[in-house]
Coordinates of C-alpha atoms and ligand atoms in Angstrom, one line a residue:
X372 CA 86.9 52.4 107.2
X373 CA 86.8 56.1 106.2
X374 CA 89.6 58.5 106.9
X375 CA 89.4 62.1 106.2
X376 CA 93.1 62.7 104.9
X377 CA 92.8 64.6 101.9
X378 CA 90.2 66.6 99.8
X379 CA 90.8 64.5 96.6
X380 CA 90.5 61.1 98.5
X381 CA 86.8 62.2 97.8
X382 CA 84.3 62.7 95.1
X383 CA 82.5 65.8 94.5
X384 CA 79.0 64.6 95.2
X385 CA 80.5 63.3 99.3
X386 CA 81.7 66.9 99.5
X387 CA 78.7 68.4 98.5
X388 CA 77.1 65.9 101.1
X389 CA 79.0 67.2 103.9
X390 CA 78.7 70.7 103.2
X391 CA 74.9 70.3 102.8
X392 CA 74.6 68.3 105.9
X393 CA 76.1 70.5 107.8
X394 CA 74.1 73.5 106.5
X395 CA 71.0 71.3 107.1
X396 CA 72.1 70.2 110.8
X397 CA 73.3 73.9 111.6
X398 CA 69.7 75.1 110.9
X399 CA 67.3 72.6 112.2
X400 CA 69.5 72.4 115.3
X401 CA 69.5 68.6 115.4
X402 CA 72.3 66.5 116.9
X403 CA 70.3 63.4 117.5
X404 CA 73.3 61.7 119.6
X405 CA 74.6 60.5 116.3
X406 CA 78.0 59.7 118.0
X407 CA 76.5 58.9 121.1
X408 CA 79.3 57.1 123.7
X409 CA 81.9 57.6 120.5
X410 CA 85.5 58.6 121.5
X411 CA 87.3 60.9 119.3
X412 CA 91.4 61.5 120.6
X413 CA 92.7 64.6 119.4
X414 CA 96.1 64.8 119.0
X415 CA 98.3 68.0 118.6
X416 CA 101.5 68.1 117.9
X417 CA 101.0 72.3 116.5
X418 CA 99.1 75.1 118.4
X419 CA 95.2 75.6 117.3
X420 CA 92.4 77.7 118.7
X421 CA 89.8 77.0 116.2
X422 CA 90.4 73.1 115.5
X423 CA 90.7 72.6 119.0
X424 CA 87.7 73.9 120.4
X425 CA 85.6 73.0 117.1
X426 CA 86.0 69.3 117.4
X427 CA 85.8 68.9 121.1
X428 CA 82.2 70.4 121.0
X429 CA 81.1 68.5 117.5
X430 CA 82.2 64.7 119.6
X431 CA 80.1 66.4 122.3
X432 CA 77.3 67.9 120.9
X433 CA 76.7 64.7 119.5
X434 CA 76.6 62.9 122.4
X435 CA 80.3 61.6 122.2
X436 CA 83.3 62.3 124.2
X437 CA 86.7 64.0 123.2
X438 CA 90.2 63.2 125.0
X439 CA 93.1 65.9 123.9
X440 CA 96.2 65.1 123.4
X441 CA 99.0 67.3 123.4
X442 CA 102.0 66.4 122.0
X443 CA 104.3 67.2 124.8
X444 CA 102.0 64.7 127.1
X445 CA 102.9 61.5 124.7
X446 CA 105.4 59.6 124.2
X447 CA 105.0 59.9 120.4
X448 CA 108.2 60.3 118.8
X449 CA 110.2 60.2 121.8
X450 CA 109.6 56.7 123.2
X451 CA 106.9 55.3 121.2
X452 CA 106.3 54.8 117.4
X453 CA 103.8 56.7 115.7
X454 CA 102.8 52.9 114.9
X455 CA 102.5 51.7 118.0
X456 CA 100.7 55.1 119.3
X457 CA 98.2 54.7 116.1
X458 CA 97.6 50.9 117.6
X459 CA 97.5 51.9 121.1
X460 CA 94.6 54.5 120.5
X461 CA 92.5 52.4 118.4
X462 CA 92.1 50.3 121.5
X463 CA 90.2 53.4 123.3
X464 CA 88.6 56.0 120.4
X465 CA 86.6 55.2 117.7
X466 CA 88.4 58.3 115.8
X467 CA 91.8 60.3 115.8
X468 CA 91.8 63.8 114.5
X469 CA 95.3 64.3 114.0
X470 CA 97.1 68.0 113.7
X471 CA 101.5 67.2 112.6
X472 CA 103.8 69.0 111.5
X473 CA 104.7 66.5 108.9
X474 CA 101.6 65.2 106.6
X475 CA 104.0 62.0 106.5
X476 CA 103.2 61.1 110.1
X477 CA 99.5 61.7 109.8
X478 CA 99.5 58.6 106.8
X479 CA 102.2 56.9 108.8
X480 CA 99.0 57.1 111.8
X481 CA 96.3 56.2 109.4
X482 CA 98.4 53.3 108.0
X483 CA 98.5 52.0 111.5
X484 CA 95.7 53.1 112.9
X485 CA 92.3 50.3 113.2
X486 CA 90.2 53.3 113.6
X487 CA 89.4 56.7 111.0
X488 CA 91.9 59.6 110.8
X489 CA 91.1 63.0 110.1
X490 CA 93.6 65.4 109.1
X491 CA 92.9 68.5 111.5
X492 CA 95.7 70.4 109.0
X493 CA 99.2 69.2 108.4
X494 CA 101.9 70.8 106.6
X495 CA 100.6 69.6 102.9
X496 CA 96.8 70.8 103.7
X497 CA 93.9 71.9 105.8
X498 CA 90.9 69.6 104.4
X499 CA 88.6 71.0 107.3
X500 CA 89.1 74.0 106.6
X501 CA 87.7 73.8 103.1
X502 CA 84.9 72.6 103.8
X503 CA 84.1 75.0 106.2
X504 CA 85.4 78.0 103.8
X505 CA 82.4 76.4 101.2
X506 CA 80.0 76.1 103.7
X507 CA 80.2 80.1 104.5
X508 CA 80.5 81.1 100.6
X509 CA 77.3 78.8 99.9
X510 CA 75.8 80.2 102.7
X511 CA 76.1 84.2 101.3
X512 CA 75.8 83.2 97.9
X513 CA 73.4 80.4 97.7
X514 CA 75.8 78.3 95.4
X515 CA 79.1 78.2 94.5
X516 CA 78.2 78.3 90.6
X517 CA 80.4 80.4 89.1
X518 CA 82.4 81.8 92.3
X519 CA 85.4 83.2 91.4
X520 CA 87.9 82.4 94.2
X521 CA 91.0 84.6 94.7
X522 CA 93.8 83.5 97.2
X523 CA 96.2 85.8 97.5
X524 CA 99.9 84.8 99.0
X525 CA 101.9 81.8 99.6
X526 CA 100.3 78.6 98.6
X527 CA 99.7 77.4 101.9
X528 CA 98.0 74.0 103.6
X529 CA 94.9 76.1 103.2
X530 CA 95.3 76.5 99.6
X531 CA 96.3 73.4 99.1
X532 CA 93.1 71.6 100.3
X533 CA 91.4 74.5 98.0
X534 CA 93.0 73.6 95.2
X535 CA 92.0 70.4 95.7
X536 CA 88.7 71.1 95.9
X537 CA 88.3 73.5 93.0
X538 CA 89.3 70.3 90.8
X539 CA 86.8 68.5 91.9
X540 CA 84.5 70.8 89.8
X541 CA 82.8 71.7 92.8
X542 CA 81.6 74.8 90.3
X543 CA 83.8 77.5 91.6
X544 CA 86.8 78.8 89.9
X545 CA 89.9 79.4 92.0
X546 CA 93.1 81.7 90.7
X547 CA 96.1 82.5 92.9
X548 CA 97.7 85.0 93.5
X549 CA 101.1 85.4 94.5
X550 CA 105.0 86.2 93.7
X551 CA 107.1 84.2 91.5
X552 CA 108.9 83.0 94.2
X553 CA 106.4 81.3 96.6
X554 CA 105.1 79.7 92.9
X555 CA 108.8 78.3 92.5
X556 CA 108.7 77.2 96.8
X557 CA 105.5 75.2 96.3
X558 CA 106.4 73.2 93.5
X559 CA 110.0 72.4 95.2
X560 CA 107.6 71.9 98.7
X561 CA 105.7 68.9 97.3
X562 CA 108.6 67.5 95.1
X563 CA 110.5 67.2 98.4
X564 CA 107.3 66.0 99.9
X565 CA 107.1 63.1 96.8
X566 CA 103.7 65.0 96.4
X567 CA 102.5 65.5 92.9
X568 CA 101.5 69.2 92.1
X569 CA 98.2 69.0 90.5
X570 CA 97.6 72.7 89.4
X571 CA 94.3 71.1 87.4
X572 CA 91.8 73.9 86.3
X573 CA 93.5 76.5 88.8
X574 CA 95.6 79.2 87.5
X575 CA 98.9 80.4 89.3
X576 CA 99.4 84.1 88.9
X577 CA 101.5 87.2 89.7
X578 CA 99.3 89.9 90.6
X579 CA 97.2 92.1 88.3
X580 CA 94.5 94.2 90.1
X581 CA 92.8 95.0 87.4
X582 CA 92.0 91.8 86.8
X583 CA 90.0 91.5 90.2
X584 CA 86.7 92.8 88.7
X585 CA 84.7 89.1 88.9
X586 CA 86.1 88.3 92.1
X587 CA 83.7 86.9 94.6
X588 CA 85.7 85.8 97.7
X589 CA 89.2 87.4 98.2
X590 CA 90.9 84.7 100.4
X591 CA 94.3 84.7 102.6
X592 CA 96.3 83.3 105.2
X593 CA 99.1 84.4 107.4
X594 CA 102.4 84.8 105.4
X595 CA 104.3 82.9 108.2
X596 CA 102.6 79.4 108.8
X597 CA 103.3 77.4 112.3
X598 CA 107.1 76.8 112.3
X599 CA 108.1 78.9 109.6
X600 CA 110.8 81.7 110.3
X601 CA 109.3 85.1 109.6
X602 CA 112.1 86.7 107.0
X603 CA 111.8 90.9 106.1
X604 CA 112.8 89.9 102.2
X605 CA 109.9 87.4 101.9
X606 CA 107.3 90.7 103.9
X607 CA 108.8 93.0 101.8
X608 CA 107.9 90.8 98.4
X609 CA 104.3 89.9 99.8
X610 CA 103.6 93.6 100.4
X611 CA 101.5 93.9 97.6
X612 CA 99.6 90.9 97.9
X613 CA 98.2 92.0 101.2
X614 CA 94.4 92.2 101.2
X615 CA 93.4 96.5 101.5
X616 CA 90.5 98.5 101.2
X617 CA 91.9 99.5 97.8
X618 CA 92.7 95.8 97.1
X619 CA 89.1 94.7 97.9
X620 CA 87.5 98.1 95.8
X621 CA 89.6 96.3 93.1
X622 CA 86.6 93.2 93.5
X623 CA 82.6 93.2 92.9
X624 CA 81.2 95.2 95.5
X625 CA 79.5 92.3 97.5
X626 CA 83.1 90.5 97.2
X627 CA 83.6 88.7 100.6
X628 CA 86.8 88.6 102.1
X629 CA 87.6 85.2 103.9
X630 CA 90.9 83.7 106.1
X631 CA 91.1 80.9 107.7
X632 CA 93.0 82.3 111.0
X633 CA 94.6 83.2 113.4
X634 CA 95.3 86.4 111.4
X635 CA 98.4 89.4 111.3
X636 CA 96.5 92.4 110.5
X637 CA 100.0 93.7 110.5
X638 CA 100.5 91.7 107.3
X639 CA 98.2 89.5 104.8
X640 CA 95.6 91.6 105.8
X641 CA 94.4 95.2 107.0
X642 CA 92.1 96.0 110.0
X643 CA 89.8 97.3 108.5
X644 CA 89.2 94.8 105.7
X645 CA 89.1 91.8 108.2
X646 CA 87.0 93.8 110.6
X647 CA 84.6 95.3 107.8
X648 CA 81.3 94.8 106.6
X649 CA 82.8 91.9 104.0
X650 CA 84.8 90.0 106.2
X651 CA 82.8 86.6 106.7
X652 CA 86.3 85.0 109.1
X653 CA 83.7 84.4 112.4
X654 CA 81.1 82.7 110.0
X655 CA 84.1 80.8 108.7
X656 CA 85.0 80.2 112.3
X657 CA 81.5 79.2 113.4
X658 CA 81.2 76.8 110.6
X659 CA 84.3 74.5 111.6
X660 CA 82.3 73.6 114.6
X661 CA 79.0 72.3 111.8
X662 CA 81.5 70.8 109.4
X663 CA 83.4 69.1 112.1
X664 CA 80.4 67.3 113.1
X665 CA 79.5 65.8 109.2
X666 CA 83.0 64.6 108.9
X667 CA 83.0 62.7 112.3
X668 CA 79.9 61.1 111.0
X669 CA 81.7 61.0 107.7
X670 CA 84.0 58.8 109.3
X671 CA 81.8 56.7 111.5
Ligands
LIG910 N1 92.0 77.8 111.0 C1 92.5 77.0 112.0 O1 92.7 75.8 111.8 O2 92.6 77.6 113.2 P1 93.4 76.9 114.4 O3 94.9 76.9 114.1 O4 93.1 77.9 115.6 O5 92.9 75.6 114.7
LIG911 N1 98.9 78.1 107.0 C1 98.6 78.2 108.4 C2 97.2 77.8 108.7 C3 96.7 77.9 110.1 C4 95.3 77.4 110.4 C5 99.6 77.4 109.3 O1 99.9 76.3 108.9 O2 100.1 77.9 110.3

């Protein structure tokens, strides 16, 4: 049984697979009912727009059927056991996609569970996500040889699953960007997580713009994730690390600029970067719904 948990629960040549695959699929246009008659439960205990809609019409699309399940509709952690809720489903679905608050209950589910988990983002990472952000960069580039990867802010579930990723020598190179601070909050994140910080071939920074001048892919994410309480101090030291016009002149000129969303154009990034010529966030978007449908089949 396959789950999709983590990035580095996997070897580089099953994530060049996937991405391939769905590249592949997303151009021939061929769902074959792969998942024909499959169930996939989703379960949600955060808000998502993307996920959400992404994996309802990938179980579709291939012929299965989806059944969502919002937190606030189980009895999950109010009357029932995650174990007992991870048992209970396995007797209906053939997969759970799983969006917690806590990445603890998502392996607590797994652990239980007689059927696949995929981690649709939990508060340690966002391995979806990933996989769609690589899709979109091997799309525009062709490869991801060489691609130098820039995230700028907090280290985030999204950077996490990127980190991840760049260590599997996927061929791109990864450096973030962001203040002293958040560097200090992420290592005391996963110690209180009993998560080891594997910082690998990625380097941890405080921001030079002049050193931006290889940069293919700028990449953020909001500077307040789901649950977190938004703090003028922590705005005021993130100022400079949101992604401008003068930021992304900073880059090569065919430098993309990617976010996983939703986005504060208020914030992490300007209006007219994320609605410019080198924003590739609706690409990004599109290919959840492709990479969504690999890892299902991943899984099954
Ligand atoms: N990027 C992403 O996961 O978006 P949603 O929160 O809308 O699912
Ligand atoms: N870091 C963000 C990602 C949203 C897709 C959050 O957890 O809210």
């Amino acid at each position: 049984m396959k789950n999709f948990i983590n990035i580095n629960d996997f070897s580089e040549k099953e994530i060049n697979q996937i991405i391939d695959a769905a590249i592949e699929r997303k151009n021939s246009h061929s769902n074959d009912s792969l998942a024909k008659n499959k169930v996939l439960a989703l379960i949600f205990e955060k808000d998502s727009t993307r996920t959400r809609i992404s994996f309802d019409l990938a179980i579709k699309q291939l012929g299965g059927i989806a059944i969502m399940l919002d937190k606030d509709s189980l009895h999950l952690g109010k009357r029932e056991t995650i174990a007992d809720t991870a048992r209970t489903i396995s007797q209906y679905a053939d997969i759970i996609m799983m969006r917690s608050n806590s990445h603890k209950t998502l392996v607590e589910l797994a652990d239980y569970a007689s059927i696949p988990v995929i981690n649709g983002l939990s508060d340690l990472s966002h391995p979806c996500q990933t996989i769609a952000t690589l899709m979109t960069i091997k799309e525009a580039k062709g490869s991801l040889n060489n691609i130098n990867i820039a995230w700028f802010g907090p280290i985030s579930n999204v950077a996490q699953s990127l980190m991840d990723a760049a260590n599997l020598n996927l061929g791109f190179n990864l450096s973030i960007y962001c203040p002293k601070y958040y560097q200090n909050a992420y290592f005391a994140k996963l110690k209180d997580m009993n998560e080891s910080a594997v910082l690998g071939k990625v380097t941890v920074n405080e921001l030079v713009p002049e050193k931006m001048q290889d940069v293919d892919v700028i990449y953020t994410d909001t500077w307040f994730s789901m649950g977190d309480i938004e703090d003028s101090a922590k705005i005021e030291m993130l100022t400079e690390f949101s992604v401008n016009s003068t930021m992304m002149s900073k880059a090569k000129a065919d430098c993309m600029f990617m976010h996983c969303l939703p986005a504060n154009r208020a914030q992490e990034v300007s209006a007219e970067v994320i609605d410019g010529a080198r924003s590739y966030v609706w690409q990004e978007a599109q290919n959840r719904l492709h990479v969504q449908k690999e890892i299902i089949l991943n899984c099954l």
